[in-house]
Coordinates of C-alpha atoms in Angstrom, one line a residue:
M1328 CA -2.5 -22.5 -10.3
D1329 CA 1.3 -21.9 -10.1
T1330 CA 1.6 -19.0 -7.7
N1331 CA 5.1 -18.3 -9.0
S1332 CA 4.1 -18.0 -12.6
P1333 CA 4.7 -14.7 -14.4
N1334 CA 1.1 -14.7 -15.5
N1335 CA -0.1 -14.9 -11.9
D1336 CA 2.2 -12.1 -10.9
L1337 CA 0.6 -9.9 -13.6
V1338 CA -2.9 -10.8 -12.4
I1339 CA -2.0 -10.0 -8.8
F1340 CA -0.3 -6.7 -9.7
A1341 CA -3.1 -5.6 -12.1
E1342 CA -5.7 -6.3 -9.5
E1343 CA -4.0 -4.0 -7.0
V1344 CA -3.4 -1.3 -9.5
N1345 CA -7.0 -1.3 -10.6
K1346 CA -8.1 -0.7 -7.0
R1347 CA -6.6 2.8 -7.5
V1348 CA -7.0 3.5 -11.3
N1349 CA -8.7 1.9 -14.2
V1350 CA -6.1 0.6 -16.6
S1351 CA -5.9 -2.4 -19.0
V1352 CA -4.1 -5.6 -18.2
A1353 CA -2.0 -5.1 -21.3
E1354 CA -0.9 -1.7 -20.1
V1355 CA 0.0 -3.1 -16.7
D1356 CA 2.0 -5.9 -18.5
Q1357 CA 4.0 -3.3 -20.3
F1358 CA 4.6 -1.4 -17.0
L1359 CA 5.9 -4.6 -15.4
S1360 CA 8.8 -4.6 -17.8
L1361 CA 10.2 -1.9 -15.6
W1362 CA 10.1 -4.2 -12.5
E1363 CA 12.2 -7.2 -11.7
I1364 CA 11.6 -10.1 -9.4
R1365 CA 13.8 -10.7 -6.4
E1366 CA 13.7 -13.4 -3.7
Y1367 CA 14.9 -13.1 -0.1
K1368 CA 15.5 -15.7 2.6
R1369 CA 13.8 -15.8 5.9
N1370 CA 15.2 -13.1 8.3
E1371 CA 17.3 -11.6 5.5
L1372 CA 17.9 -7.8 5.9
I1373 CA 16.9 -6.1 2.7
L1374 CA 17.8 -2.5 3.5
R1375 CA 19.6 -1.2 6.6
A1376 CA 18.9 2.3 8.0
G1377 CA 21.5 4.8 6.9
M1378 CA 21.6 3.4 3.4
I1379 CA 20.2 5.2 0.4
P1380 CA 17.4 3.0 -0.9
A1381 CA 17.9 1.6 -4.4
F1382 CA 14.4 0.3 -5.0
S1383 CA 10.8 0.1 -3.9
M1384 CA 8.9 -3.2 -3.5
F1385 CA 5.6 -5.0 -4.1
V1386 CA 5.1 -8.3 -2.3
L1387 CA 4.1 -11.2 -4.4
N1388 CA 4.6 -13.8 -1.6
G1389 CA 5.8 -13.7 2.0
C1390 CA 5.8 -11.1 4.7
L1391 CA 8.3 -8.2 5.5
R1392 CA 8.6 -5.8 8.3
Q1393 CA 9.7 -2.1 8.3
Y1394 CA 11.2 -0.9 11.5
V1395 CA 13.4 1.7 13.2
V1396 CA 16.0 1.2 15.9
S1397 CA 16.5 3.7 18.7
D1398 CA 19.8 5.0 20.0
E1399 CA 19.4 2.5 22.8
G1400 CA 19.0 -0.3 20.3
R1401 CA 15.3 -0.8 20.8
E1402 CA 13.4 -1.9 17.7
S1403 CA 10.0 -0.5 16.8
V1404 CA 8.0 -2.1 14.0
V1405 CA 6.1 0.5 12.0
Y1406 CA 4.7 -1.6 9.1
F1407 CA 4.1 -5.2 8.0
A1408 CA 3.8 -5.9 4.3
E1409 CA 2.1 -9.1 3.3
E1410 CA 1.1 -10.3 -0.2
R1411 CA -0.2 -7.5 -2.4
H1412 CA 1.3 -4.7 -0.3
F1413 CA 3.8 -2.1 -1.5
I1414 CA 6.7 -1.3 0.8
G1415 CA 9.7 1.0 0.7
D1416 CA 11.0 4.4 1.6
L1417 CA 10.0 6.4 -1.5
P1418 CA 11.0 9.9 -0.2
A1419 CA 14.5 8.6 0.5
L1420 CA 14.6 6.7 -2.7
R1421 CA 13.6 9.7 -4.9
N1422 CA 15.7 12.3 -3.0
K1423 CA 18.8 10.0 -2.8
V1424 CA 19.1 10.4 1.0
P1425 CA 19.7 7.8 3.7
S1426 CA 16.6 6.0 5.0
D1427 CA 15.7 5.9 8.7
F1428 CA 14.1 2.5 8.2
N1429 CA 15.3 -1.1 8.1
F1430 CA 13.5 -3.6 5.9
Q1431 CA 13.6 -7.4 6.7
A1432 CA 12.0 -10.5 5.3
I1433 CA 10.1 -12.3 8.1
E1434 CA 9.5 -15.2 5.8
P1435 CA 11.0 -16.3 2.5
C1436 CA 9.8 -13.5 0.2
R1437 CA 9.3 -13.1 -3.5
V1438 CA 8.9 -9.4 -4.5
L1439 CA 8.7 -7.1 -7.5
V1440 CA 11.2 -4.3 -7.2
L1441 CA 11.2 -0.9 -9.0
T1442 CA 14.6 0.9 -9.1
K1443 CA 15.0 4.6 -8.8
D1444 CA 15.8 5.0 -12.5
N1445 CA 12.9 2.9 -13.5
W1446 CA 10.6 4.9 -11.1
E1447 CA 11.5 8.1 -13.0
Q1448 CA 10.8 6.3 -16.3
S1449 CA 7.5 5.0 -15.1
S1450 CA 6.2 8.5 -14.4
I1451 CA 6.9 9.5 -18.0
R1452 CA 5.9 6.4 -19.8
F1453 CA 2.9 5.5 -17.7
P1454 CA 1.2 8.7 -16.3
W1455 CA -1.6 6.6 -14.6
W1456 CA 1.0 5.1 -12.3
M1457 CA 1.5 8.5 -10.6
E1458 CA -2.2 8.7 -9.9
A1459 CA -2.3 5.2 -8.6
H1460 CA 0.8 5.9 -6.4
I1461 CA -0.7 9.1 -5.0
K1462 CA -3.9 7.4 -4.1
G1463 CA -2.1 4.5 -2.4
Y1464 CA 0.3 6.8 -0.6
Q1465 CA -2.6 8.9 0.7
K1466 CA -4.3 5.8 2.1
W1467 CA -1.0 4.7 3.7
A1468 CA -0.5 8.2 5.3
I1469 CA -4.0 8.1 6.7
N1470 CA -3.3 4.7 8.2
M1471 CA 0.0 5.8 9.7
Q1472 CA -1.7 8.9 11.3
Q1473 CA -4.4 6.7 12.8
Q1474 CA -1.7 4.3 14.1
I1475 CA 0.1 7.2 15.8
A1476 CA -3.2 8.4 17.3
D1477 CA -4.2 5.0 18.5
M1478 CA -0.9 4.7 20.4
Q1479 CA -1.9 7.8 22.4
L1480 CA -5.7 7.2 22.7
K1481 CA -6.3 3.5 22.9
S1482 CA -5.2 0.9 25.4
G1483 CA -2.9 -1.9 24.5
E1484 CA -5.8 -4.4 24.6
E1485 CA -7.8 -2.2 22.3
R1486 CA -5.0 -1.9 19.8
Y1487 CA -4.4 -5.7 19.9
L1488 CA -8.1 -6.4 19.3
E1489 CA -8.3 -3.9 16.4
L1490 CA -5.2 -5.4 14.7
L1491 CA -6.6 -8.9 15.2
K1492 CA -9.8 -7.9 13.5
R1493 CA -8.1 -6.0 10.6
R1494 CA -5.2 -8.4 9.9
P1495 CA -5.8 -11.8 11.6
A1496 CA -3.3 -13.6 9.3
L1497 CA -0.4 -11.6 10.8
F1498 CA -0.8 -13.5 14.1
Q1499 CA -0.2 -16.8 12.3
R1500 CA 2.9 -15.7 10.5
V1501 CA 4.7 -13.0 12.5
P1502 CA 6.6 -13.7 15.8
Q1503 CA 4.8 -12.4 18.9
H1504 CA 7.6 -10.0 19.8
Y1505 CA 7.2 -8.3 16.4
I1506 CA 3.5 -7.9 17.0
A1507 CA 4.2 -6.5 20.4
S1508 CA 6.7 -4.0 19.0
Y1509 CA 4.2 -2.9 16.4
L1510 CA 1.5 -2.4 19.1
G1511 CA 3.9 -0.4 21.3
L1512 CA 3.9 -3.2 24.0
T1513 CA 6.4 -5.4 25.6
P1514 CA 6.2 -9.1 24.8
E1515 CA 5.2 -9.8 28.4
T1516 CA 2.3 -7.3 28.3
L1517 CA 1.1 -8.7 25.0
S1518 CA 1.2 -12.2 26.5
R1519 CA -0.9 -11.1 29.5
I1520 CA -3.4 -9.5 27.2
R1521 CA -3.8 -12.6 25.1
K1522 CA -4.0 -14.8 28.2
K1523 CA -6.7 -12.5 29.7
L1524 CA -8.8 -12.6 26.5
T1525 CA -8.4 -16.4 26.2
N1526 CA -9.5 -17.0 29.7
G1527 CA -12.4 -14.7 29.4

């Protein structure tokens, strides 16, 4: 199957929508008319903190990272978006305020984007989309809360093992220093953890 075909894009997107709400493929196809496909090169910065976001994204192919930068210049990854993941700063997008986040393509990426204007249209023309969005956003918020709690309650090794269990593919496609940043570790500490576990 051609993974870059419009038909395959429809199937992938419809499958993800139907995890949240029950809607026909024909309806999703109409909804996709509000989205457009964009491609980004490896390491390309898609949105820089301080900018007002112009769109939200759904990943068709590739992997992106969402991260913040401290006043001291230290990067902290807060989210990785692989295939079938939504990513963006929707509150900043809808309120037309600068985002605190940076978004970067880790690999060459092919994404669907929904602009602010089309987002407003979608809520009017496709009411089921708001229900789907709310369910997805609630799940994301719960995961973020758990991530914050884990930083305080679990050891670096425990966080590493849990991420390895939940999202093993990340370790094959994301540089180790990004993984370390996401886990709240230094690359050196992550390297020691991996060596310890490998050596038993």
